PDB file of C-alpha atoms in Angstrom:
ATOM      1  CA  ARG A  14     105.427 125.602  87.084  1.00 63.00           C
ATOM      2  CA  SER A  15     109.154 126.183  87.289  1.00 67.00           C
ATOM      3  CA  ASP A  16     108.624 129.930  87.729  1.00 72.00           C
ATOM      4  CA  ALA A  17     105.741 129.615  90.207  1.00 74.00           C
ATOM      5  CA  PRO A  18     106.464 131.032  93.668  1.00 75.00           C
ATOM      6  CA  LEU A  19     107.800 128.715  96.344  1.00 74.00           C
ATOM      7  CA  CYS A  20     105.342 127.519  98.965  1.00 74.00           C
ATOM      8  CA  LEU A  21     108.117 127.072 101.550  1.00 75.00           C
ATOM      9  CA  LYS A  22     110.146 130.244 102.143  1.00 80.00           C
ATOM     10  CA  GLY A  23     113.012 128.975 104.317  1.00 84.00           C
ATOM     11  CA  LYS A  24     116.568 129.731 103.231  1.00 85.00           C
ATOM     12  CA  ARG A  25     117.175 126.039 102.618  1.00 80.00           C
ATOM     13  CA  TYR A  26     114.311 125.835 100.097  1.00 78.00           C
ATOM     14  CA  ILE A  27     115.288 129.098  98.422  1.00 81.00           C
ATOM     15  CA  ASN A  28     118.863 127.834  98.009  1.00 82.00           C
ATOM     16  CA  LEU A  29     117.679 124.439  96.789  1.00 81.00           C
ATOM     17  CA  HIS A  30     115.446 126.186  94.240  1.00 79.00           C
ATOM     18  CA  LYS A  31     118.418 128.252  93.031  1.00 82.00           C
ATOM     19  CA  ARG A  32     120.635 125.170  92.728  1.00 80.00           C
ATOM     20  CA  LEU A  33     118.028 123.170  90.857  1.00 78.00           C
ATOM     21  CA  GLY A  34     117.752 126.017  88.366  1.00 77.00           C
ATOM     22  CA  PHE A  35     121.247 125.317  87.048  1.00 77.00           C
ATOM     23  CA  SER A  36     122.206 121.796  88.142  1.00 79.00           C
ATOM     24  CA  GLY A  37     119.995 120.102  85.555  1.00 76.00           C
ATOM     25  CA  THR A  38     117.376 120.990  83.011  1.00 77.00           C
ATOM     26  CA  MET A  39     114.242 120.199  85.021  1.00 74.00           C
ATOM     27  CA  GLY A  40     115.092 120.707  88.697  1.00 73.00           C
ATOM     28  CA  ARG A  41     112.515 123.369  89.355  1.00 72.00           C
ATOM     29  CA  GLU A  42     109.845 121.205  87.748  1.00 74.00           C
ATOM     30  CA  MET A  43     110.824 118.405  90.138  1.00 72.00           C
ATOM     31  CA  MET A  44     110.588 120.730  93.096  1.00 69.00           C
ATOM     32  CA  LYS A  45     107.183 122.188  92.201  1.00 68.00           C
ATOM     33  CA  GLY A  46     105.683 119.995  89.524  1.00 64.00           C
ATOM     34  CA  THR A  47     105.829 116.488  90.943  1.00 66.00           C
ATOM     35  CA  ALA A  48     104.136 114.902  93.906  1.00 69.00           C
ATOM     36  CA  SER A  49     104.913 111.523  95.370  1.00 78.00           C
ATOM     37  CA  VAL A  50     103.944 109.093  98.055  1.00 83.00           C
ATOM     38  CA  HIS A  51     106.813 108.109 100.346  1.00 88.00           C
ATOM     39  CA  LEU A  52     106.659 104.695 101.969  1.00 91.00           C
ATOM     40  CA  HIS A  53     108.959 103.957 104.896  1.00 92.00           C
ATOM     41  CA  THR A  54     110.171 100.754 106.427  1.00 92.00           C
ATOM     42  CA  GLY A  55     111.654 100.751 109.883  1.00 89.00           C
ATOM     43  CA  LEU A  56     114.783  98.775 110.520  1.00 88.00           C
ATOM     44  CA  LEU A  57     114.541  96.065 113.156  1.00 85.00           C
ATOM     45  CA  SER A  58     118.311  95.538 113.174  1.00 89.00           C
ATOM     46  CA  MET A  59     121.467  96.465 111.273  1.00 91.00           C
ATOM     47  CA  ASP A  60     121.420  92.981 109.762  1.00 92.00           C
ATOM     48  CA  GLU A  61     118.283  93.924 107.807  1.00 92.00           C
ATOM     49  CA  ILE A  62     119.888  96.826 105.949  1.00 94.00           C
ATOM     50  CA  PRO A  63     121.141  94.858 102.901  1.00 95.00           C
ATOM     51  CA  LEU A  64     117.851  92.984 102.437  1.00 93.00           C
ATOM     52  CA  ILE A  65     115.587  96.006 102.967  1.00 94.00           C
ATOM     53  CA  TYR A  66     117.648  98.478 100.930  1.00 95.00           C
ATOM     54  CA  LYS A  67     118.025  96.049  98.016  1.00 95.00           C
ATOM     55  CA  THR A  68     114.310  95.200  98.119  1.00 95.00           C
ATOM     56  CA  LEU A  69     113.314  98.867  98.048  1.00 95.00           C
ATOM     57  CA  CYS A  70     115.752  99.592  95.200  1.00 95.00           C
ATOM     58  CA  LEU A  71     114.175  96.777  93.173  1.00 94.00           C
ATOM     59  CA  MET A  72     110.671  97.971  94.069  1.00 95.00           C
ATOM     60  CA  ALA A  73     111.523 101.494  92.893  1.00 94.00           C
ATOM     61  CA  LYS A  74     112.154 100.069  89.417  1.00 93.00           C
ATOM     62  CA  CYS A  75     109.040  97.909  89.136  1.00 92.00           C
ATOM     63  CA  ARG A  76     105.700  98.929  87.639  1.00 90.00           C
ATOM     64  CA  GLU A  77     103.785  98.826  90.933  1.00 91.00           C
ATOM     65  CA  PHE A  78     106.122 101.190  92.805  1.00 93.00           C
ATOM     66  CA  GLY A  79     108.143 102.992  90.149  1.00 91.00           C
ATOM     67  CA  MET A  80     107.707 106.543  88.901  1.00 88.00           C
ATOM     68  CA  SER A  81     105.607 107.331  85.889  1.00 85.00           C
ATOM     69  CA  GLN A  82     107.617 107.844  82.708  1.00 86.00           C
ATOM     70  CA  LYS A  83     106.888 111.583  82.707  1.00 83.00           C
ATOM     71  CA  ARG A  84     107.987 112.072  86.310  1.00 81.00           C
ATOM     72  CA  ARG A  85     111.094 109.895  85.803  1.00 83.00           C
ATOM     73  CA  GLU A  86     112.085 112.169  82.897  1.00 83.00           C
ATOM     74  CA  ILE A  87     111.882 115.201  85.198  1.00 79.00           C
ATOM     75  CA  TRP A  88     113.711 113.364  87.982  1.00 77.00           C
ATOM     76  CA  LYS A  89     116.645 112.218  85.843  1.00 81.00           C
ATOM     77  CA  ASN A  90     117.123 115.763  84.522  1.00 80.00           C
ATOM     78  CA  THR A  91     117.135 117.434  87.923  1.00 80.00           C
ATOM     79  CA  ASP A  92     120.434 117.226  89.781  1.00 83.00           C
ATOM     80  CA  PRO A  93     122.669 114.230  89.106  1.00 82.00           C
ATOM     81  CA  LEU A  94     124.517 114.767  92.396  1.00 84.00           C
ATOM     82  CA  ARG A  95     121.291 114.631  94.414  1.00 86.00           C
ATOM     83  CA  CYS A  96     119.002 112.340  92.422  1.00 85.00           C
ATOM     84  CA  SER A  97     121.199 109.500  91.198  1.00 88.00           C
ATOM     85  CA  MET A  98     121.475 106.388  93.330  1.00 91.00           C
ATOM     86  CA  PRO A  99     124.801 105.388  94.914  1.00 93.00           C
ATOM     87  CA  GLU A 100     126.535 102.521  93.126  1.00 92.00           C
ATOM     88  CA  ILE A 101     126.188  99.420  95.315  1.00 93.00           C
ATOM     89  CA  ASP A 102     127.115  95.826  94.527  1.00 93.00           C
ATOM     90  CA  PHE A 103     124.506  94.105  96.672  1.00 91.00           C
ATOM     91  CA  ASP A 104     126.130  90.700  96.332  1.00 89.00           C
ATOM     92  CA  ASN A 105     129.341  91.938  97.972  1.00 91.00           C
ATOM     93  CA  THR A 106     128.222  94.720 100.318  1.00 94.00           C
ATOM     94  CA  ASP A 107     127.181  94.394 103.944  1.00 96.00           C
ATOM     95  CA  ALA A 108     125.170  96.871 106.058  1.00 96.00           C
ATOM     96  CA  ARG A 109     128.186  98.994 106.881  1.00 96.00           C
ATOM     97  CA  GLY A 110     129.200  99.144 103.217  1.00 96.00           C
ATOM     98  CA  ILE A 111     125.722 100.257 102.149  1.00 96.00           C
ATOM     99  CA  LEU A 112     125.642 103.004 104.773  1.00 95.00           C
ATOM    100  CA  GLU A 113     129.136 104.121 103.757  1.00 95.00           C
ATOM    101  CA  LYS A 114     128.012 104.388 100.102  1.00 95.00           C
ATOM    102  CA  ILE A 115     124.933 106.410 101.093  1.00 95.00           C
ATOM    103  CA  VAL A 116     127.009 108.760 103.254  1.00 94.00           C
ATOM    104  CA  HIS A 117     129.699 109.118 100.579  1.00 95.00           C
ATOM    105  CA  HIS A 118     127.019 109.920  97.984  1.00 95.00           C
ATOM    106  CA  ALA A 119     125.572 112.635 100.244  1.00 95.00           C
ATOM    107  CA  LEU A 120     129.011 114.057 101.063  1.00 95.00           C
ATOM    108  CA  SER A 121     129.701 114.461  97.337  1.00 95.00           C
ATOM    109  CA  ALA A 122     126.607 116.622  96.827  1.00 94.00           C
ATOM    110  CA  PRO A 123     127.176 120.387  97.099  1.00 93.00           C
ATOM    111  CA  ASP A 124     126.166 122.309 100.178  1.00 92.00           C
ATOM    112  CA  LEU A 125     123.125 124.476  99.419  1.00 87.00           C
ATOM    113  CA  TYR A 126     124.658 127.572 100.995  1.00 88.00           C
ATOM    114  CA  THR A 127     128.217 127.494  99.626  1.00 90.00           C
ATOM    115  CA  ASN A 128     127.814 125.207  96.586  1.00 89.00           C
ATOM    116  CA  ILE A 129     130.934 123.340  97.743  1.00 93.00           C
ATOM    117  CA  PRO A 130     130.796 119.528  98.003  1.00 95.00           C
ATOM    118  CA  VAL A 131     130.119 118.806 101.665  1.00 95.00           C
ATOM    119  CA  TYR A 132     133.222 116.621 102.021  1.00 95.00           C
ATOM    120  CA  LYS A 133     135.344 119.690 101.135  1.00 96.00           C
ATOM    121  CA  MET A 134     133.810 121.935 103.787  1.00 95.00           C
ATOM    122  CA  GLU A 135     136.116 122.787 106.662  1.00 92.00           C
ATOM    123  CA  THR A 136     133.657 122.038 109.449  1.00 90.00           C
ATOM    124  CA  ILE A 137     130.201 120.557 109.632  1.00 91.00           C
ATOM    125  CA  THR A 138     128.189 119.242 112.534  1.00 94.00           C
ATOM    126  CA  PHE A 139     126.343 115.951 112.594  1.00 92.00           C
ATOM    127  CA  ASP A 140     123.038 117.844 112.719  1.00 91.00           C
ATOM    128  CA  TYR A 141     124.110 119.820 109.680  1.00 92.00           C
ATOM    129  CA  PHE A 142     124.929 116.599 107.813  1.00 93.00           C
ATOM    130  CA  LEU A 143     121.534 115.088 108.699  1.00 90.00           C
ATOM    131  CA  ASN A 144     119.845 118.219 107.327  1.00 88.00           C
ATOM    132  CA  HIS A 145     121.975 117.971 104.182  1.00 92.00           C
ATOM    133  CA  LEU A 146     121.078 114.279 103.848  1.00 91.00           C
ATOM    134  CA  SER A 147     117.422 115.318 103.599  1.00 87.00           C
ATOM    135  CA  THR A 148     118.249 117.221 100.379  1.00 88.00           C
ATOM    136  CA  ILE A 149     119.350 114.007  98.648  1.00 89.00           C
ATOM    137  CA  PHE A 150     116.452 112.904  96.428  1.00 86.00           C
ATOM    138  CA  THR A 151     117.357 109.359  95.491  1.00 91.00           C
ATOM    139  CA  SER A 152     114.591 106.883  94.669  1.00 92.00           C
ATOM    140  CA  VAL A 153     115.365 105.112  97.937  1.00 95.00           C
ATOM    141  CA  ARG A 154     116.971 107.018 100.751  1.00 92.00           C
ATOM    142  CA  LEU A 155     117.888 106.787 104.380  1.00 90.00           C
ATOM    143  CA  ASN A 156     115.583 108.880 106.508  1.00 87.00           C
ATOM    144  CA  MET A 157     116.961 109.648 109.930  1.00 79.00           C
ATOM    145  CA  LYS A 158     113.603 110.521 111.476  1.00 79.00           C
ATOM    146  CA  GLY A 159     113.042 106.795 112.075  1.00 79.00           C
ATOM    147  CA  PRO A 160     115.591 105.605 111.180  1.00 85.00           C
ATOM    148  CA  THR A 161     113.894 104.222 108.114  1.00 91.00           C
ATOM    149  CA  PHE A 162     114.550 103.521 104.502  1.00 94.00           C
ATOM    150  CA  GLU A 163     112.121 105.425 102.358  1.00 93.00           C
ATOM    151  CA  ILE A 164     110.995 104.655  98.817  1.00 93.00           C
ATOM    152  CA  ARG A 165     110.146 107.922  97.032  1.00 88.00           C
ATOM    153  CA  THR A 166     109.057 106.761  93.604  1.00 88.00           C
ATOM    154  CA  LEU A 167     105.287 106.423  93.774  1.00 87.00           C
ATOM    155  CA  ASP A 168     103.422 109.213  92.006  1.00 85.00           C
ATOM    156  CA  SER A 169     100.610 110.915  93.869  1.00 84.00           C
ATOM    157  CA  MET A 170      97.334 109.007  93.610  1.00 86.00           C
ATOM    158  CA  PRO A 171      93.820 108.861  95.047  1.00 88.00           C
ATOM    159  CA  VAL A 172      93.728 107.802  98.703  1.00 87.00           C
ATOM    160  CA  LYS A 173      92.015 104.484  97.932  1.00 89.00           C
ATOM    161  CA  GLU A 174      94.855 103.490  95.598  1.00 90.00           C
ATOM    162  CA  MET A 175      97.410 104.615  98.169  1.00 90.00           C
ATOM    163  CA  PHE A 176      96.033 102.151 100.723  1.00 91.00           C
ATOM    164  CA  GLU A 177      96.223  99.370  98.128  1.00 92.00           C
ATOM    165  CA  LYS A 178      99.875 100.245  97.428  1.00 92.00           C
ATOM    166  CA  LEU A 179     100.636 100.365 101.142  1.00 93.00           C
ATOM    167  CA  LYS A 180      99.109  96.910 101.611  1.00 94.00           C
ATOM    168  CA  LEU A 181     101.191  95.522  98.742  1.00 94.00           C
ATOM    169  CA  PHE A 182     104.308  97.262 100.115  1.00 94.00           C
ATOM    170  CA  ILE A 183     103.801  95.620 103.519  1.00 93.00           C
ATOM    171  CA  GLU A 184     103.157  92.206 101.932  1.00 93.00           C
ATOM    172  CA  VAL A 185     106.355  92.369  99.870  1.00 92.00           C
ATOM    173  CA  LEU A 186     108.460  93.392 102.886  1.00 91.00           C
ATOM    174  CA  GLU A 187     106.909  90.796 105.169  1.00 89.00           C
ATOM    175  CA  LYS A 188     107.631  88.113 102.594  1.00 89.00           C
ATOM    176  CA  LYS A 189     111.252  89.278 102.268  1.00 85.00           C
ATOM    177  CA  ARG A 190     111.689  89.393 106.035  1.00 78.00           C
ATOM    178  CA  GLY A 191     110.167  85.941 106.356  1.00 75.00           C
ATOM    179  CA  LEU A 192     107.223  87.205 108.357  1.00 60.00           C
ATOM    180  CA  SER A 193     103.665  86.053 107.871  1.00 47.00           C
ATOM    181  CA  ARG A 194     100.342  86.809 109.434  1.00 44.00           C
TER     182      ARG A 194
END
């Protein structure tokens, strides 16, 4: 699969494909050989960030929401600057601290066009940074389309199973938020 043609032909995807060919041992397999279900949770307030982010990080490691062993092997051998999670001490980090760690992690990843870490680039726009942020493939990531936090660890599955996972995902988050039906 690693040598199969790209489905998306934009410069961004071509450059990402090039980078993943040398940044790890299985990056191209990750890009073309894995499929996942992404589940998003919207943020009701900044105060929810620590609880929601920590919950999703824990969910990404559990059997019900974690990657299969085979996909995890591909993922961890892709690009350590894009796929590893930021180091966060949840017991001592507030919402601002979590966002700072996520941004710092993204700024450390190389730009797809120059291969220079983004924090070393002379000028970037906010829109450019948001686009760059979407090339960070952590198990849980900030998605600015919402804004949401997105868990990216579930392997593809039949639709029926996906609805069961979604129901469980909602139940876990409602319980953490203290909501009930």
